[in-house]
Short mmCIF file of C-alpha atoms in Angstrom, two decimals:
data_model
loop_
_atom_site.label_atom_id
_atom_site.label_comp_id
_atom_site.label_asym_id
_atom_site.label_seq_id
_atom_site.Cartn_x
_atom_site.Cartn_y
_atom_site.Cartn_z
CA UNK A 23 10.22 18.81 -34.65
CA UNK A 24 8.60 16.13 -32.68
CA UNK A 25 9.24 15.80 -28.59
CA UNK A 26 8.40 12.58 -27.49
CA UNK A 27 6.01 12.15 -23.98
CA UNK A 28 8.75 11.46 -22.06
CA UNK A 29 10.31 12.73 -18.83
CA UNK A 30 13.27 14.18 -20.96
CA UNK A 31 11.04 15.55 -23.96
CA UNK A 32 8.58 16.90 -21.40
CA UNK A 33 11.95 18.46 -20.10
CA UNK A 34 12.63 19.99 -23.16
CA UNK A 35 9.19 21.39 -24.02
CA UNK A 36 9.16 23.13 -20.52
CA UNK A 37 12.26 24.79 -20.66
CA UNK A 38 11.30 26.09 -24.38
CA UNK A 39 8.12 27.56 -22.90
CA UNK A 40 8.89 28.85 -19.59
CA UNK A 41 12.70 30.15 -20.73
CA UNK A 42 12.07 30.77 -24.44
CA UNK A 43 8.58 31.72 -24.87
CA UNK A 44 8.08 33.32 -21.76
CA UNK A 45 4.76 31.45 -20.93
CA UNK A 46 3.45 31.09 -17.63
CA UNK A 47 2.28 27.97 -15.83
CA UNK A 48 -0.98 29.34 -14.28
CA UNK A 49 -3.50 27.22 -16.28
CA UNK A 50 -5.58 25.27 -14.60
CA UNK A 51 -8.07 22.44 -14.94
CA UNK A 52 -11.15 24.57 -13.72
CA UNK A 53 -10.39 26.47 -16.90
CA UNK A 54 -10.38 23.53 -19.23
CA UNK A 55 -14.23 22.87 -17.20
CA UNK A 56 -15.30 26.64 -18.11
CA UNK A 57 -14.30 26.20 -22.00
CA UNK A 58 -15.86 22.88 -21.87
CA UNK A 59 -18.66 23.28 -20.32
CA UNK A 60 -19.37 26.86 -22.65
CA UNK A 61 -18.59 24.99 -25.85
CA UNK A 62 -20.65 22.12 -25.24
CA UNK A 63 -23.39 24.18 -24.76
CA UNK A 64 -23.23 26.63 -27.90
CA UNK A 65 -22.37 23.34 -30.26
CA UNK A 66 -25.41 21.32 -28.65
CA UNK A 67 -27.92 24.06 -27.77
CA UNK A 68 -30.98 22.18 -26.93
CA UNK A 69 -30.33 18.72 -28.78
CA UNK A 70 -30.20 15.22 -27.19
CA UNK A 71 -27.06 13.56 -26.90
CA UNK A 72 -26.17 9.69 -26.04
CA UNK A 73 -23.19 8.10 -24.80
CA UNK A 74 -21.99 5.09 -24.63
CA UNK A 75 -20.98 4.49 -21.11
CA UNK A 76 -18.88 1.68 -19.39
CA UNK A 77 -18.31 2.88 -16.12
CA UNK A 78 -14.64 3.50 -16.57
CA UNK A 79 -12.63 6.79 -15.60
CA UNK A 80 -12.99 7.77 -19.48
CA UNK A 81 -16.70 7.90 -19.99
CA UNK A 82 -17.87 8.78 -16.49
CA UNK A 83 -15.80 11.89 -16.71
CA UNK A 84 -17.16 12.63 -20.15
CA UNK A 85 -20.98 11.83 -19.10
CA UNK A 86 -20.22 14.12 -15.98
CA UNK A 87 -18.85 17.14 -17.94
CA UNK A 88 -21.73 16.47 -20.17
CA UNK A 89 -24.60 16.00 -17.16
CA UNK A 90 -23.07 19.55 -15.96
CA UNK A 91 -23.31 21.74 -19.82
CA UNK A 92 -26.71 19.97 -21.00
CA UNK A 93 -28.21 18.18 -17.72
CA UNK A 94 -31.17 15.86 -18.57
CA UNK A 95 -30.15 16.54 -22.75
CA UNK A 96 -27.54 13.41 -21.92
CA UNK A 97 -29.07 9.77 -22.15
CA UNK A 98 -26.54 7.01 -21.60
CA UNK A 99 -26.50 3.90 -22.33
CA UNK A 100 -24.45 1.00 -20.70
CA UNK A 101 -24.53 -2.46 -22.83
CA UNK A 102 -23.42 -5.46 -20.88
CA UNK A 103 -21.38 -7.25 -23.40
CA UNK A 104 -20.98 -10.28 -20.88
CA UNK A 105 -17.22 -9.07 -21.07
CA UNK A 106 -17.13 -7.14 -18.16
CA UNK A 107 -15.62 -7.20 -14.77
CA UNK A 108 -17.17 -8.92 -11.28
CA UNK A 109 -20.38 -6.95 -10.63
CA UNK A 110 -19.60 -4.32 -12.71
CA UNK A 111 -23.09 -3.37 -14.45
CA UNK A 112 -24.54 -3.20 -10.31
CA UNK A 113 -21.80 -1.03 -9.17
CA UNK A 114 -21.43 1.20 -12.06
CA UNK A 115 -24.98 1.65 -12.26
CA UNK A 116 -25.36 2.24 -8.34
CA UNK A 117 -21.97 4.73 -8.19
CA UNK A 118 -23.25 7.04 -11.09
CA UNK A 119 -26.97 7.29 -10.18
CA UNK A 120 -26.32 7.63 -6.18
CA UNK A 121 -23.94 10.22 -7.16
CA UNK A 122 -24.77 12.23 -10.31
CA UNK A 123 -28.56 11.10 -10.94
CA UNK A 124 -27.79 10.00 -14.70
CA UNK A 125 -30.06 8.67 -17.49
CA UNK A 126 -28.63 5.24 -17.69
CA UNK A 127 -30.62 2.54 -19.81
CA UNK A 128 -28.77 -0.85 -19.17
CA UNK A 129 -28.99 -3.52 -22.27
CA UNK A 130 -27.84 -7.09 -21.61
CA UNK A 131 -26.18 -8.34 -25.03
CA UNK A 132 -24.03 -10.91 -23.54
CA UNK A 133 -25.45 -13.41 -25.75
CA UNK A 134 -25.51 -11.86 -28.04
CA UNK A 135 -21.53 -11.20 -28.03
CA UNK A 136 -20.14 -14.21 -26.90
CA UNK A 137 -22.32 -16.07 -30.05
CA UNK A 138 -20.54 -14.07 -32.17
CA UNK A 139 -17.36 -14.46 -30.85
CA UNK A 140 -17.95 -18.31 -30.74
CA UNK A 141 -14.73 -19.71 -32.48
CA UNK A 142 -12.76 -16.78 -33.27
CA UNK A 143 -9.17 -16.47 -32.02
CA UNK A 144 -7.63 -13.87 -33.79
CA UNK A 145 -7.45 -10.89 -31.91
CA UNK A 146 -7.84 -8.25 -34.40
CA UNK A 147 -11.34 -10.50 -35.39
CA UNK A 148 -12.50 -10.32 -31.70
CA UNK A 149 -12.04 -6.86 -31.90
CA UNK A 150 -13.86 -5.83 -34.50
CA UNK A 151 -16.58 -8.21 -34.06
CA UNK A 152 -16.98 -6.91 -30.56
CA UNK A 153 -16.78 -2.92 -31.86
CA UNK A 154 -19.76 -3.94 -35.04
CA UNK A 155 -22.16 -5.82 -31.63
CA UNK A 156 -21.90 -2.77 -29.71
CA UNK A 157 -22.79 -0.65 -32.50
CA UNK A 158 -25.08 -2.61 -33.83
CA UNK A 159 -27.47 -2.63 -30.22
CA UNK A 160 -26.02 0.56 -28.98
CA UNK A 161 -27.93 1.53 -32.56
CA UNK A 162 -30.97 -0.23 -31.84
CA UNK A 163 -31.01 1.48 -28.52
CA UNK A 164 -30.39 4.67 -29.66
CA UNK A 165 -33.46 4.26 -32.39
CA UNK A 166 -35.86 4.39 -29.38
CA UNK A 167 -34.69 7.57 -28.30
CA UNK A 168 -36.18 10.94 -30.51
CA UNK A 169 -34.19 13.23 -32.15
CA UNK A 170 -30.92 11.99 -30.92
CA UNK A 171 -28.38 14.48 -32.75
CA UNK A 172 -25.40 14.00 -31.29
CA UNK A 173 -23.34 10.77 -30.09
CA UNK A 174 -20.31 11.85 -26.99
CA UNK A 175 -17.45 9.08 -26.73
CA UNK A 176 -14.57 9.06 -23.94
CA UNK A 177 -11.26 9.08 -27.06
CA UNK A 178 -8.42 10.17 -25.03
CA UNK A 179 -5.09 11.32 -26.69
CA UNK A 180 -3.38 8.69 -26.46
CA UNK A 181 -6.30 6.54 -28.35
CA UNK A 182 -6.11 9.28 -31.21
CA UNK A 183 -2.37 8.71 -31.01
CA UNK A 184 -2.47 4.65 -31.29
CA UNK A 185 -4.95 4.81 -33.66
CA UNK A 186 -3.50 7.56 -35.93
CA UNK A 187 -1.08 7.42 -38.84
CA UNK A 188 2.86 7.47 -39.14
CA UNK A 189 4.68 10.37 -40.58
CA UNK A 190 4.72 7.83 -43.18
CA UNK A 191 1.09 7.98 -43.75
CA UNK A 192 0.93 4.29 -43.19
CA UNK A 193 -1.85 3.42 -41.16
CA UNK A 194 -0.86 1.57 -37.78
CA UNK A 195 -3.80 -0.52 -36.34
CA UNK A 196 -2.67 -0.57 -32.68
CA UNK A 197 -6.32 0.11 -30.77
CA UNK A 198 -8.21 -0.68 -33.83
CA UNK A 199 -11.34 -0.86 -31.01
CA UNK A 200 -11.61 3.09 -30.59
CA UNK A 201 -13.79 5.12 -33.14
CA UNK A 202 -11.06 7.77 -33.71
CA UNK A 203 -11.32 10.15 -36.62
CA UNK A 204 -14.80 9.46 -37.07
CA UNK A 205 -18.29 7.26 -37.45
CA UNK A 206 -19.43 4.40 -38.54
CA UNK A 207 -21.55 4.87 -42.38
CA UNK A 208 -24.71 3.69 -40.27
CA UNK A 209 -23.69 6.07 -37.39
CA UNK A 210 -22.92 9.09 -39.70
CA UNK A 211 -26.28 11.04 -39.21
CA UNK A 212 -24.88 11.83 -35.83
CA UNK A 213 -22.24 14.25 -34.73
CA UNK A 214 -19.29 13.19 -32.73
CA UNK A 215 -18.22 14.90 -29.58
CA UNK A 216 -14.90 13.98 -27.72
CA UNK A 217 -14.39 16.22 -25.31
CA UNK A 218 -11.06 14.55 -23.85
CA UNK A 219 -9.45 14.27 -26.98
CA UNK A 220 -6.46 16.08 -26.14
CA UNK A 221 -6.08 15.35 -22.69
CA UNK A 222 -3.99 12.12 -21.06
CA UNK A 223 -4.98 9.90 -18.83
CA UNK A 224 -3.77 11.80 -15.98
CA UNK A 225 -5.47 14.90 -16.61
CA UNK A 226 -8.45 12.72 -17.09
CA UNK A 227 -8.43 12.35 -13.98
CA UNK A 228 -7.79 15.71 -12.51
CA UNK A 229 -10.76 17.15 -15.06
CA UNK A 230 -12.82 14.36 -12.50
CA UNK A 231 -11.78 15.42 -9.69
CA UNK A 232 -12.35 18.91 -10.74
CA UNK A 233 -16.42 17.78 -11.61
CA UNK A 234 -16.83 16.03 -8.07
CA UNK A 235 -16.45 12.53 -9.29
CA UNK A 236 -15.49 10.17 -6.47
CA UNK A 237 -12.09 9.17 -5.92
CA UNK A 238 -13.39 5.02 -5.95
CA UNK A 239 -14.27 6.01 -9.67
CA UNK A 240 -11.02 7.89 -10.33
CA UNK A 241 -8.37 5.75 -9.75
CA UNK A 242 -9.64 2.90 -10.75
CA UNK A 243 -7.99 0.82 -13.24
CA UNK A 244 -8.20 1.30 -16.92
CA UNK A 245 -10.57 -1.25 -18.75
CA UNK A 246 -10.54 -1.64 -22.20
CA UNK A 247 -13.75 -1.39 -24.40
CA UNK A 248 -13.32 -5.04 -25.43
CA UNK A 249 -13.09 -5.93 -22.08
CA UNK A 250 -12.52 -9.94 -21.00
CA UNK A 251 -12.57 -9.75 -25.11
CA UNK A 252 -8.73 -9.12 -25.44
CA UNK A 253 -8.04 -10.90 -21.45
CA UNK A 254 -9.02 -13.73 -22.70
CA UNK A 255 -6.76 -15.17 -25.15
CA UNK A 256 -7.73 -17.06 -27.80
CA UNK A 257 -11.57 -18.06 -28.17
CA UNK A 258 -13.87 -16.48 -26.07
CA UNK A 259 -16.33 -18.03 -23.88
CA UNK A 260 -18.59 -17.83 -21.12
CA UNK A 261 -16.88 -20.36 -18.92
CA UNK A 262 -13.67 -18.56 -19.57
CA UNK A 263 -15.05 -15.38 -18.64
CA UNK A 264 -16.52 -16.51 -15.90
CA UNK A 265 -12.99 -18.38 -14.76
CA UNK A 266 -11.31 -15.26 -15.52
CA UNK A 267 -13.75 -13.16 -13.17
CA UNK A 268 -13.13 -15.37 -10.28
CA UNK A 269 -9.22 -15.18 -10.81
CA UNK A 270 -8.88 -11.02 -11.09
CA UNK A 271 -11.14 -10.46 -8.40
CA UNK A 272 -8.91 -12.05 -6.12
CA UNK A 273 -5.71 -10.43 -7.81
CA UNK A 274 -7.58 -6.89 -7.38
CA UNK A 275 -8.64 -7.44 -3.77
CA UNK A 276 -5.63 -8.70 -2.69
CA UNK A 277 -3.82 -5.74 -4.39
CA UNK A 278 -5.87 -3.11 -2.33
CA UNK A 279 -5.49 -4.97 0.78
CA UNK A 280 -2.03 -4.89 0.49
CA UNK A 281 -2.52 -1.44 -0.14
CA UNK A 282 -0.88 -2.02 -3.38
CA UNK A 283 -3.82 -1.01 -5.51
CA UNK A 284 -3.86 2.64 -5.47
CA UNK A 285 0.14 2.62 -6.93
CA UNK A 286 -0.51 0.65 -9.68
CA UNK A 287 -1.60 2.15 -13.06
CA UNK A 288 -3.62 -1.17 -14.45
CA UNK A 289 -3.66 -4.57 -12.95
CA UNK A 290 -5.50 -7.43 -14.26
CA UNK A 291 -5.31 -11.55 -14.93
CA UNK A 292 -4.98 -12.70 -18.50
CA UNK A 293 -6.12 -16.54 -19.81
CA UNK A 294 -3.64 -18.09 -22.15
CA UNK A 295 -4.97 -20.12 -24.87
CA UNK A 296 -2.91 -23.32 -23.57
CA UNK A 297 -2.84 -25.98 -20.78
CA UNK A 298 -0.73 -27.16 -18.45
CA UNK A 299 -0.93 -30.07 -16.13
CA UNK A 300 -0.80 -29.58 -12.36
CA UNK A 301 -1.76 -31.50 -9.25
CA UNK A 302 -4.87 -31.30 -7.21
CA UNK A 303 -4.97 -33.51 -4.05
CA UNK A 304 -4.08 -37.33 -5.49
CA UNK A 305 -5.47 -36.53 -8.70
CA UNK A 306 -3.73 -34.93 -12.35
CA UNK A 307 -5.03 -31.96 -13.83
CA UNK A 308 -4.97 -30.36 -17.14
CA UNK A 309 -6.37 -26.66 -16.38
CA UNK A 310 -5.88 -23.41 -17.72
CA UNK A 311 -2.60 -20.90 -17.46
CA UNK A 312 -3.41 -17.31 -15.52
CA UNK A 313 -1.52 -14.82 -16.39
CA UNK A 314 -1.03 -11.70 -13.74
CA UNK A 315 -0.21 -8.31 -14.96
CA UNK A 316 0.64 -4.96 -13.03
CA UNK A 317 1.94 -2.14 -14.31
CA UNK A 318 2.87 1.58 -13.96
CA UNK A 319 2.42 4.46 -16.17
CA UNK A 320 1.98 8.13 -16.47
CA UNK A 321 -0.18 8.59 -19.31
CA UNK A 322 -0.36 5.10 -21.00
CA UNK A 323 2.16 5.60 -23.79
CA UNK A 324 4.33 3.55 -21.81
CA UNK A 325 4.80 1.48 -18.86
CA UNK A 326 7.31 -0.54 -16.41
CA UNK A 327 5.90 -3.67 -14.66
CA UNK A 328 5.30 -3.41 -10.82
CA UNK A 329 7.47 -5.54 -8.52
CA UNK A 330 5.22 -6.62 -6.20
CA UNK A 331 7.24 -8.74 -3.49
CA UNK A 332 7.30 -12.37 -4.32
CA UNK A 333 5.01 -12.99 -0.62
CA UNK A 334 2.33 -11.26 -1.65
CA UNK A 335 2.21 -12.77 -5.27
CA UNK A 336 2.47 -16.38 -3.77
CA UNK A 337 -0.35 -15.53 -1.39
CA UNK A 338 -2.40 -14.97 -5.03
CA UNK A 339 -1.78 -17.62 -6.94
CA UNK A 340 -2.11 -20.17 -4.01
CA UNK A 341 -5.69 -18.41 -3.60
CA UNK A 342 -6.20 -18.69 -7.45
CA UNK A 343 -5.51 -21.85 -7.76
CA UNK A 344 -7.06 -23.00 -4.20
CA UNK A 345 -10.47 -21.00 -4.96
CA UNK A 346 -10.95 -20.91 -8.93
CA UNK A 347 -11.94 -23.96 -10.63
CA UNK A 348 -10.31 -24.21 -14.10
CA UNK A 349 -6.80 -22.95 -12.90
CA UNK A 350 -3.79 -24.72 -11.86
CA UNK A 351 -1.01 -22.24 -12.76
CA UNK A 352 -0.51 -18.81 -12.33
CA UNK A 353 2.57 -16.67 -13.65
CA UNK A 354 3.22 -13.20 -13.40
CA UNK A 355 4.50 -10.83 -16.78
CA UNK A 356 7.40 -8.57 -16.49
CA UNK A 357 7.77 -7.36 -19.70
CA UNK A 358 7.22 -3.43 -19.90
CA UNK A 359 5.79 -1.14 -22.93
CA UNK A 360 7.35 -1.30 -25.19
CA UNK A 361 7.89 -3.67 -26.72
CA UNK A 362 5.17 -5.38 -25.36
CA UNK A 363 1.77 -3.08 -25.18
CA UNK A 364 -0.09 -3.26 -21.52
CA UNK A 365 -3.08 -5.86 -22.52
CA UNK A 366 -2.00 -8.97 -24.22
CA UNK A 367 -3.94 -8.58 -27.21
#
């Protein structure tokens, strides 16, 4: 029978185990490290392996675990879709360098993204025109490296859960931007590792902590792999992204100075495909809606908005809207998962 991930199936699974069963609870995550680490090895020997890496808690972990079974084997590869965060390619290349002297090769493909993304709304599109661009130069990339066997990825349960099949055996498309279950035809001379497959995001980050991985990597946010892609509602450009950068870099700093950050699962701002008019000095404007979003979570499968006090998020927007050219309304979602999922598209 299934037991859902909840506080009240987790309940039930633990009292079937401990009181049923008769199992113990003296597992730990150094263990998971050990069987890792030995598995790695005998599946990989002395092959190369790449990985595509973004600088979130997902991948780092997984190019960590790798960098300890196959050291100098690993090559990653971090493509700046122009969809990323404020000074994200500097920081994630200084933070995993400094601290675990990587391979990194960093691509800029921004162009090359947002062309292709010129015009398209749908989200489902921008999805999988953003997954086919990455591919497509994390291929090219991958070409200049010899005798690449193997290709790593950061899938985490709950991505092989949201991008599996009902009991039905109807296929629900609800993270259609992970490569669960397998690779692309023009990926499918490589083998796939995934490593975190069965693990949540929680235990994602214990297995980090476990490797040495620095608690400013750890806890931060989640990201997702289409990045601004799916914050950015409706057609994505440049100036949006670039609007949208300005606006969640103030909603994340003031977060952690209100020492707010750090009990928050995910946090972010969100532009809405619409208008609104507002009023700057004298004049009218007709600028764009932010939208703010906090939430908190165990594992990602589902979530409860955060309450942060109504002070601090009127301290925000009047710095959004004071400080970010383009915005002249800011709103804050409530609405946990489900039925809505944590990003907006």
């Amino acid at each position: 029978p299934e037991v859902s991930h909840t506080p009240d199936g987790i309940k039930i699974l633990d009292t079937f185990l401990t009181k049923v069963a008769g199992c113990k609870k003296d597992w730990q995550m150094g263990s998971f490290v050990d069987e890792q680490t030995n598995e790695i090895k005998a599946a990989i020997g002395h092959k190369k392996v790449v990985l595509g890496l973004s600088g979130g808690v997902d991948s780092t972990v997984v190019a960590t675990l790798l960098n300890k079974a196959i050291g100098k084997q690993l090559y990653c590869i971090f493509v700046d879709n122009g969809l990323l965060r404020s000074n994200e390619v500097e920081e994630v290349e200084k933070s995993l360098k400094d601290n675990f002297d990587l391979q990194i090769r960093i691509i800029d493909a921004s162009e090359s993204f947002l062309s292709e993304l010129k015009n398209v709304t749908d989200p489902e599109e921008k999805r999988k025109i953003i997954g086919r661009v990455f591919i497509e130069t994390f291929q090219k990339a991958i070409k200049e490296i010899d005798d690449v066997e193997y290709l790593a990825q950061g899938t985490i349960y709950p991505d092989v859960i949201e991008s599996a099949a009902t009991s039905t055996g109807k296929k629900v498309t609800i993270k259609s931007h992970h490569n669960v279950g397998g690779l692309p035809e023009d990926m499918g001379n490589l083998k796939l590792i995934e490593p975190l497959k069965l693990l949540f995001k929680d235990e994602v980050r214990r297995l980090g902590k476990e490797l040495g991985v620095p608690n400013s990597i750890l806890n931060r946010h989640p990201f997702p792999g289409p990045g601004l892609g799916i914050r950015v509602i409706g057609e994505v450009t440049k100036e949006k992204c670039d609007i949208f950068r300005k606006a969640d870099y103030i909603f994340i700093n003031a977060l952690k100075k209100h020492n707010l950050y750090s009990q928050i699962w995910q946090a972010y701002a969100a532009l809405l495909p619409v208008k609104t008019v507002g009023v700057m000095g004298d004049a009218r404007t007709y600028q764009h809606i932010c939208v703010l979003r906090a939430v908190t979570s165990v594992d990602g499968m589902t979530a409860d908005y955060v309450d942060i006090p109504h002070e601090i998020l009127g301290s925000i927007a009047r710095q959004i809207v004071n400080e970010v050219h383009g915005i002249n309304r800011v709103v804050y979602d409530i609405t946990s998962k489900p039925p809505a999922t944590i990003e907006m598209e």
